[in-house]
Amino acid sequence: MKMSALIGERYKEWPSEAQLKSHGLLIRGGYIRQVGAGIYSLLTPAKRVAAKIEKIIRQEMDRIDGQEVLFPVVLPRELWDESGRYESVGKELLRFTDRTGHGMLLGMTHEEAAVHLARTEGKSYLKYPFMIYQIQTKFRDEARPRGGLIRVREFTMKDAYSFHTNWEDLEKYYYRCHEAYERIYKRAGLGHVVSVKSDSGMMGGAIAHEFMFLCDDGEDTIAICPECGYRANMEVATGVLAPVEDLGECREPERVPTPGTKDIESLCDFLGIPQNRLVKAVVFTREDTGKAVVVFVRGDLEVNEAKVRRLLGTNIAQRVDEDGSDHIAYGYIGPQGLDEGIEVWFDNSLKGMYNVVCGGNEVDVHVKNCDLRVYPDERFADLCKVTEEMVCPQCGKAHITLKNGIEVGNIFQLGDKYTKSMGMTYADKDGQLKTPIMGCYGIGVGRLLASVIEDGADDYGPVWPISIAPWQVHINAIKRADESVKEQADALYDQLCSAGFEVLYDDRDLSAGVQFADADLLGVPIRVVVSPRNLKQGVVELKTRDKSIAETVPVAEAASRVKEIAAMLQKRLDDQL
Amino acid sequence: MKMSALIGERYKEWPSEAQLKSHGLLIRGGYIRQVGAGIYSLLTPAKRVAAKIEKIIRQEMDRIDGQEVLFPVVLPRELWDESGRYESVGKELLRFTDRTGHGMLLGMTHEEAAVHLARTEGKSYLKYPFMIYQIQTKFRDEARPRGGLIRVREFTMKDAYSFHTNWEDLEKYYYRCHEAYERIYKRAGLGHVVSVKSDSGMMGGAIAHEFMFLCDDGEDTIAICPECGYRANMEVATGVLAPVEDLGECREPERVPTPGTKDIESLCDFLGIPQNRLVKAVVFTREDTGKAVVVFVRGDLEVNEAKVRRLLGTNIAQRVDEDGSDHIAYGYIGPQGLDEGIEVWFDNSLKGMYNVVCGGNEVDVHVKNCDLRVYPDERFADLCKVTEEMVCPQCGKAHITLKNGIEVGNIFQLGDKYTKSMGMTYADKDGQLKTPIMGCYGIGVGRLLASVIEDGADDYGPVWPISIAPWQVHINAIKRADESVKEQADALYDQLCSAGFEVLYDDRDLSAGVQFADADLLGVPIRVVVSPRNLKQGVVELKTRDKSIAETVPVAEAASRVKEIAAMLQKRLDDQL
């Protein structure tokens, strides 16, 4: 490919809309252009990287006996009615009707489509286990798409679905897939990926892991134990909390006026006590019944909505009492004297606490010296967000560390959530009809691409690992008007192309500075600079984009040296497997 | 791949919903499963064929300097507002709103997205010409999806867009692309493809060609001259009509009662005259003004709506007068005495005609002996459908032949339809801003796949050309319980896989009959049969799916002979290029 023909302008200026490194560089390097909110066109360099990532994913999926299929992007709603997700999933599921008024949707994940296929093709136990996967466009109507390719609405995803006759088999396969995912990241040159336990969320099911690329700019948070390797995302992370000491002698409850102290800070100031002596209340609405649920947590902690959702077994939303019909004194809620019809839960952080301040269930009133030991144990649960004050729940030896990350993959043990609701069965050895269980496994191609930039880019542009680089070799012909430069650069281009390399050839009549800046933005791993000055000495310059190599070699040896360097760069990746 | 693991049941029974050969075989062979009307999941064999077709297309697009990109499937309506197609395209364009109420649509073709990208990246004349293409999911909300993968709603399509500074350059590139398309069909092993002139329809633009795969079950009709090679689809085909002779002496017009003769047949019967002495009227509504247009055509011919649409420069629909407000005597319309405000056109077939029967513009009345020579020449145009009675308009030497076909590709010289409406410009050598012109080029992957089946399948299943076959070699191990069969078949499988072949290995404990029927449905080009009987003689059986080869070879030579046959089958395809 010659640069003079390559479509995609490159920019010096940092695009004002880009906060993330990858977002800015993808625009600056001519990789992506926005078409609408969270919707992008990929230009050739990005498409080439994506294709290589897809190829690696495909090889790894085939390696664990996956069979590639292709499900539709547009699905009839009936399938999602069967699973119940047509109703249960929020607005991120884009629903519409076709010309006949038939309900349709854009697939954001394809469990239903996979079961639709598998239930006619997996009718005998002899076929089990099996895994089918696709690499296909998905659409998720994100409320706030952002970060370039990190959080988009339309994206290419590899989604895989495995079917099993028993949990043991699912679990075995699940960890095979876990390993395949690790190989994918390593082969794509993405470092700093850890797998963390996660909440299965709207997918349903029991055990799930997210693969997190640790990165300061990541929008997800992960709890990590530096001692034992415990890792979990915020939705499921737990920690051991040092109990509050010095609660003193148990005193009698006392109602006190606390005017204008709707929030924790003002109340602490007003009463002159630390936050951990307070009981905070958060009110949610249960999606299933529409009723209110109050969750109490220690004043210095936060309620973890995901944990509450799992505990209640229904979706929840923070409750706002717009018209006062709740008859709840928002901001002054306490466990005592609260309407008895209201469901109440306490976070474990409050276990054993007394002499604490609670709301008085009356505006501008709190109660001092409350004793929470009177509430039954079964109303206490782990409902708070983990903090760095907490100690690892696994080894107990170190404090939790919170890290930011970008989710670059997820795997779920779904169990029978979809197979059961969609009536999928297989005939067992003895002819009995049984319900299979499922796992599902996703990787977003574009997000992986962007993460590799976050991981490896320098100030000048991406540093593509050779395994996924848009081209492997970049030739800069400096002063190509010089006949010898043209001749040597053209010859090298032909030679390297014939040798099977993907070569980007900067044949433009531009200064070395402009050419090098463009080359940095395109991030091709091996660069060959042909210039009059070098040619006078009979050499060309070879550099790697990662700066590990910069040397001059005789022209005649250039191609074979490029081959060596390419093999070395590839070996570095392979050695990590 | 082992057959015991392959997902996708195969059926003996012809599926009741399938009229087309390809449709039936795709279901029977476990290639596709319907998810909704015109929406299919592809199973592994079909996905593998599709991937190979895509690879061929990609290579040929790259060969004509295409740059692969990826546009979004979901597009914001603004882009289509710019081009005007948001309004002008019918219900096949699936429109909906996202969670914020923003108008969106599913891309059915990507001219707008291509211009959106090209207008920021093609600002200098130095970049021209360039071509960008993608292989991506499209959605067209067809009113009547049918024929399996032939007419679907969701499909994978290669769509390419070229940009040029002048028509000469566009035309040159257009014919390069024409050649690339011919290579694609040949490489994919699809015979009987001809390119025909076509109407550019809703795409706009001037010159366009369709690539038609000639096939009795095709739903399109093409006019062909067997003498000179003239080819055109029905929408644009013309033909020379022998004039009606023996019109006799010009007689005076005469109004005659013709009760209950609303259609041509009953009128001819009633008057005892041949159809070519009648003048038939068809009424349309112009989309731009909503007004009526009457087109007269000779009674034995049909009006060609596409020609009328082009003539009028607006969309049209056949007009029905539901409430009688038109004051037109439908069924009895004639040129004389028709409301003067109504736009009237005559097909060239009526030129010079007299003594003909026209409607009397009054129910149950016709006029005999009408003289059409009184109408001005400029109201006559080519507006009828070509028939086999007509003579080739190009050479005049032979009658037109009508053939059925399936459209497997199309190319358009669009001109500035999109670039102008969307305000795309480039700076010319002298700095002047100019509007580029465009060509666009489409091939549907699934339809090509299905057409290859239509072209080559026998009664037992598809006969895949080796270039796109899901696997190249199919091993049948007959009575694998026999240790020597298992040993030899396993060894051959390993050997052929190591040699780089894609091998499907039937390792199931099933009868030869069942195995062979499945193999026929999977259509793999080279079959190796390992059976106890053959092994006793130290041989295996080699057969090609196309029946051109059936032989036994010593076990030790099997792999090298497979290699030879594969090369020979590939050469047969290459020789056509």
PDB file of C-alpha atoms in Angstrom, chain A residues 1 3-9 33-35 39-44 47 67-76 79 91-92 94 96-99 104 106 116-117 120-121 127 130 136-137 139 141-143 153-154 156, chain B residues 1 3-9 33-35 39-44 47 67-76 79 91-92 94 96-99 104 106 116-117 120-121 127 130 136-137 139 141-143 153-154 156:
ATOM      1  CA  MET A   1       0.000   0.000   0.000  1.00  0.00           C
ATOM      2  CA  MET A   3       0.767   6.270   1.478  1.00  0.00           C
ATOM      3  CA  SER A   4      -0.028   8.613  -1.388  1.00  0.00           C
ATOM      4  CA  ALA A   5      -3.172   6.574  -1.984  1.00  0.00           C
ATOM      5  CA  LEU A   6      -4.117   5.742   1.601  1.00  0.00           C
ATOM      6  CA  ILE A   7      -7.466   7.235   2.530  1.00  0.00           C
ATOM      7  CA  GLY A   8      -7.553   8.801   5.997  1.00  0.00           C
ATOM      8  CA  GLU A   9      -6.160  12.170   6.959  1.00  0.00           C
ATOM      9  CA  ARG A  33     -14.492   8.747  12.063  1.00  0.00           C
ATOM     10  CA  GLN A  34     -17.643   9.340  14.034  1.00  0.00           C
ATOM     11  CA  VAL A  35     -20.925   8.928  12.161  1.00  0.00           C
ATOM     12  CA  ILE A  39     -21.246   5.004  15.956  1.00  0.00           C
ATOM     13  CA  TYR A  40     -18.042   5.000  13.934  1.00  0.00           C
ATOM     14  CA  SER A  41     -16.721   4.171  10.506  1.00  0.00           C
ATOM     15  CA  LEU A  42     -13.431   2.314  10.566  1.00  0.00           C
ATOM     16  CA  LEU A  43     -10.887   3.369   7.995  1.00  0.00           C
ATOM     17  CA  THR A  44      -8.429   0.968   6.429  1.00  0.00           C
ATOM     18  CA  LYS A  47     -10.111  -2.325   9.690  1.00  0.00           C
ATOM     19  CA  GLN A  67     -17.739 -23.899  15.342  1.00  0.00           C
ATOM     20  CA  GLU A  68     -18.181 -20.561  13.664  1.00  0.00           C
ATOM     21  CA  VAL A  69     -21.705 -19.588  12.692  1.00  0.00           C
ATOM     22  CA  LEU A  70     -23.437 -16.325  11.904  1.00  0.00           C
ATOM     23  CA  PHE A  71     -26.562 -15.158  13.686  1.00  0.00           C
ATOM     24  CA  PRO A  72     -28.721 -12.299  12.469  1.00  0.00           C
ATOM     25  CA  VAL A  73     -28.159  -8.759  13.714  1.00  0.00           C
ATOM     26  CA  VAL A  74     -31.896  -8.096  13.559  1.00  0.00           C
ATOM     27  CA  LEU A  75     -33.943 -10.530  15.615  1.00  0.00           C
ATOM     28  CA  PRO A  76     -37.672 -11.047  15.929  1.00  0.00           C
ATOM     29  CA  LEU A  79     -37.145 -15.079  20.779  1.00  0.00           C
ATOM     30  CA  LYS A  91     -33.441   0.812  26.958  1.00  0.00           C
ATOM     31  CA  GLU A  92     -30.024  -0.377  25.818  1.00  0.00           C
ATOM     32  CA  LEU A  94     -33.069  -1.211  20.695  1.00  0.00           C
ATOM     33  CA  PHE A  96     -38.548  -1.383  16.743  1.00  0.00           C
ATOM     34  CA  THR A  97     -41.115  -2.733  14.339  1.00  0.00           C
ATOM     35  CA  ASP A  98     -40.670  -3.798  10.741  1.00  0.00           C
ATOM     36  CA  ARG A  99     -42.873  -2.750   7.803  1.00  0.00           C
ATOM     37  CA  MET A 104     -37.917  -6.648  16.114  1.00  0.00           C
ATOM     38  CA  LEU A 106     -31.051  -5.289  17.376  1.00  0.00           C
ATOM     39  CA  HIS A 116     -32.859 -21.052  18.767  1.00  0.00           C
ATOM     40  CA  LEU A 117     -30.223 -22.729  16.640  1.00  0.00           C
ATOM     41  CA  THR A 120     -32.976 -27.986  16.716  1.00  0.00           C
ATOM     42  CA  GLU A 121     -29.384 -29.140  16.229  1.00  0.00           C
ATOM     43  CA  LYS A 127     -23.558 -33.942  20.257  1.00  0.00           C
ATOM     44  CA  PHE A 130     -20.466 -28.175  21.702  1.00  0.00           C
ATOM     45  CA  GLN A 136     -20.723 -10.107  14.211  1.00  0.00           C
ATOM     46  CA  THR A 137     -22.017  -6.573  14.600  1.00  0.00           C
ATOM     47  CA  PHE A 139     -25.832  -2.784  18.852  1.00  0.00           C
ATOM     48  CA  ASP A 141     -28.148   1.673  22.808  1.00  0.00           C
ATOM     49  CA  GLU A 142     -25.812   3.061  25.469  1.00  0.00           C
ATOM     50  CA  ALA A 143     -27.100   6.121  27.273  1.00  0.00           C
ATOM     51  CA  ARG A 153     -23.263   1.724  20.535  1.00  0.00           C
ATOM     52  CA  GLU A 154     -22.364  -0.363  17.507  1.00  0.00           C
ATOM     53  CA  THR A 156     -18.041  -5.989  16.399  1.00  0.00           C
TER      54      THR A 156
ATOM     55  CA  MET B   1     -13.415 -31.284  11.637  1.00  0.00           C
ATOM     56  CA  MET B   3     -18.607 -35.143  11.524  1.00  0.00           C
ATOM     57  CA  SER B   4     -19.530 -36.538  14.918  1.00  0.00           C
ATOM     58  CA  ALA B   5     -19.065 -33.052  16.328  1.00  0.00           C
ATOM     59  CA  LEU B   6     -20.400 -30.974  13.452  1.00  0.00           C
ATOM     60  CA  ILE B   7     -23.466 -28.986  14.490  1.00  0.00           C
ATOM     61  CA  GLY B   8     -26.238 -28.983  11.902  1.00  0.00           C
ATOM     62  CA  GLU B   9     -28.696 -31.784  11.273  1.00  0.00           C
ATOM     63  CA  ARG B  33     -31.940 -22.087   9.717  1.00  0.00           C
ATOM     64  CA  GLN B  34     -34.676 -19.492   9.544  1.00  0.00           C
ATOM     65  CA  VAL B  35     -34.959 -17.142  12.510  1.00  0.00           C
ATOM     66  CA  ILE B  39     -33.706 -13.717   8.430  1.00  0.00           C
ATOM     67  CA  TYR B  40     -31.396 -16.708   8.775  1.00  0.00           C
ATOM     68  CA  SER B  41     -28.663 -18.075  10.948  1.00  0.00           C
ATOM     69  CA  LEU B  42     -25.779 -19.564   8.991  1.00  0.00           C
ATOM     70  CA  LEU B  43     -24.353 -22.778  10.348  1.00  0.00           C
ATOM     71  CA  THR B  44     -20.706 -23.676  10.031  1.00  0.00           C
ATOM     72  CA  LYS B  47     -20.301 -19.702   7.175  1.00  0.00           C
ATOM     73  CA  GLN B  67      -9.301   0.048   0.494  1.00  0.00           C
ATOM     74  CA  GLU B  68     -11.367  -1.931   2.926  1.00  0.00           C
ATOM     75  CA  VAL B  69     -13.247   0.027   5.562  1.00  0.00           C
ATOM     76  CA  LEU B  70     -16.217  -0.689   7.794  1.00  0.00           C
ATOM     77  CA  PHE B  71     -19.292   1.513   7.910  1.00  0.00           C
ATOM     78  CA  PRO B  72     -21.940   1.251  10.611  1.00  0.00           C
ATOM     79  CA  VAL B  73     -25.017  -0.928  10.128  1.00  0.00           C
ATOM     80  CA  VAL B  74     -27.115   1.572  12.077  1.00  0.00           C
ATOM     81  CA  LEU B  75     -27.031   5.065  10.612  1.00  0.00           C
ATOM     82  CA  PRO B  76     -28.399   8.361  11.859  1.00  0.00           C
ATOM     83  CA  LEU B  79     -27.154  11.420   6.462  1.00  0.00           C
ATOM     84  CA  LYS B  91     -40.670   0.849   3.278  1.00  0.00           C
ATOM     85  CA  GLU B  92     -37.720  -1.406   2.479  1.00  0.00           C
ATOM     86  CA  LEU B  94     -36.158   0.232   8.061  1.00  0.00           C
ATOM     87  CA  PHE B  96     -36.694   3.669  13.867  1.00  0.00           C
ATOM     88  CA  THR B  97     -35.707   5.867  16.755  1.00  0.00           C
ATOM     89  CA  ASP B  98     -33.096   5.285  19.418  1.00  0.00           C
ATOM     90  CA  ARG B  99     -33.596   5.689  23.173  1.00  0.00           C
ATOM     91  CA  MET B 104     -32.034   6.053  12.865  1.00  0.00           C
ATOM     92  CA  LEU B 106     -30.620   0.208   9.069  1.00  0.00           C
ATOM     93  CA  HIS B 116     -19.701  11.039   4.881  1.00  0.00           C
ATOM     94  CA  LEU B 117     -16.285   9.431   5.161  1.00  0.00           C
ATOM     95  CA  THR B 120     -13.425  14.648   5.038  1.00  0.00           C
ATOM     96  CA  GLU B 121     -10.725  12.388   3.616  1.00  0.00           C
ATOM     97  CA  LYS B 127      -6.173  11.556  -3.603  1.00  0.00           C
ATOM     98  CA  PHE B 130      -9.960   6.149  -4.827  1.00  0.00           C
ATOM     99  CA  GLN B 136     -20.899  -5.852   6.088  1.00  0.00           C
ATOM    100  CA  THR B 137     -24.412  -6.768   7.171  1.00  0.00           C
ATOM    101  CA  PHE B 139     -30.918  -4.975   6.077  1.00  0.00           C
ATOM    102  CA  ASP B 141     -37.163  -4.773   4.757  1.00  0.00           C
ATOM    103  CA  GLU B 142     -38.390  -6.769   1.756  1.00  0.00           C
ATOM    104  CA  ALA B 143     -42.151  -7.092   1.482  1.00  0.00           C
ATOM    105  CA  ARG B 153     -34.062  -9.165   4.572  1.00  0.00           C
ATOM    106  CA  GLU B 154     -30.693  -9.392   6.299  1.00  0.00           C
ATOM    107  CA  THR B 156     -23.910  -9.782   4.000  1.00  0.00           C
TER     108      THR B 156
END
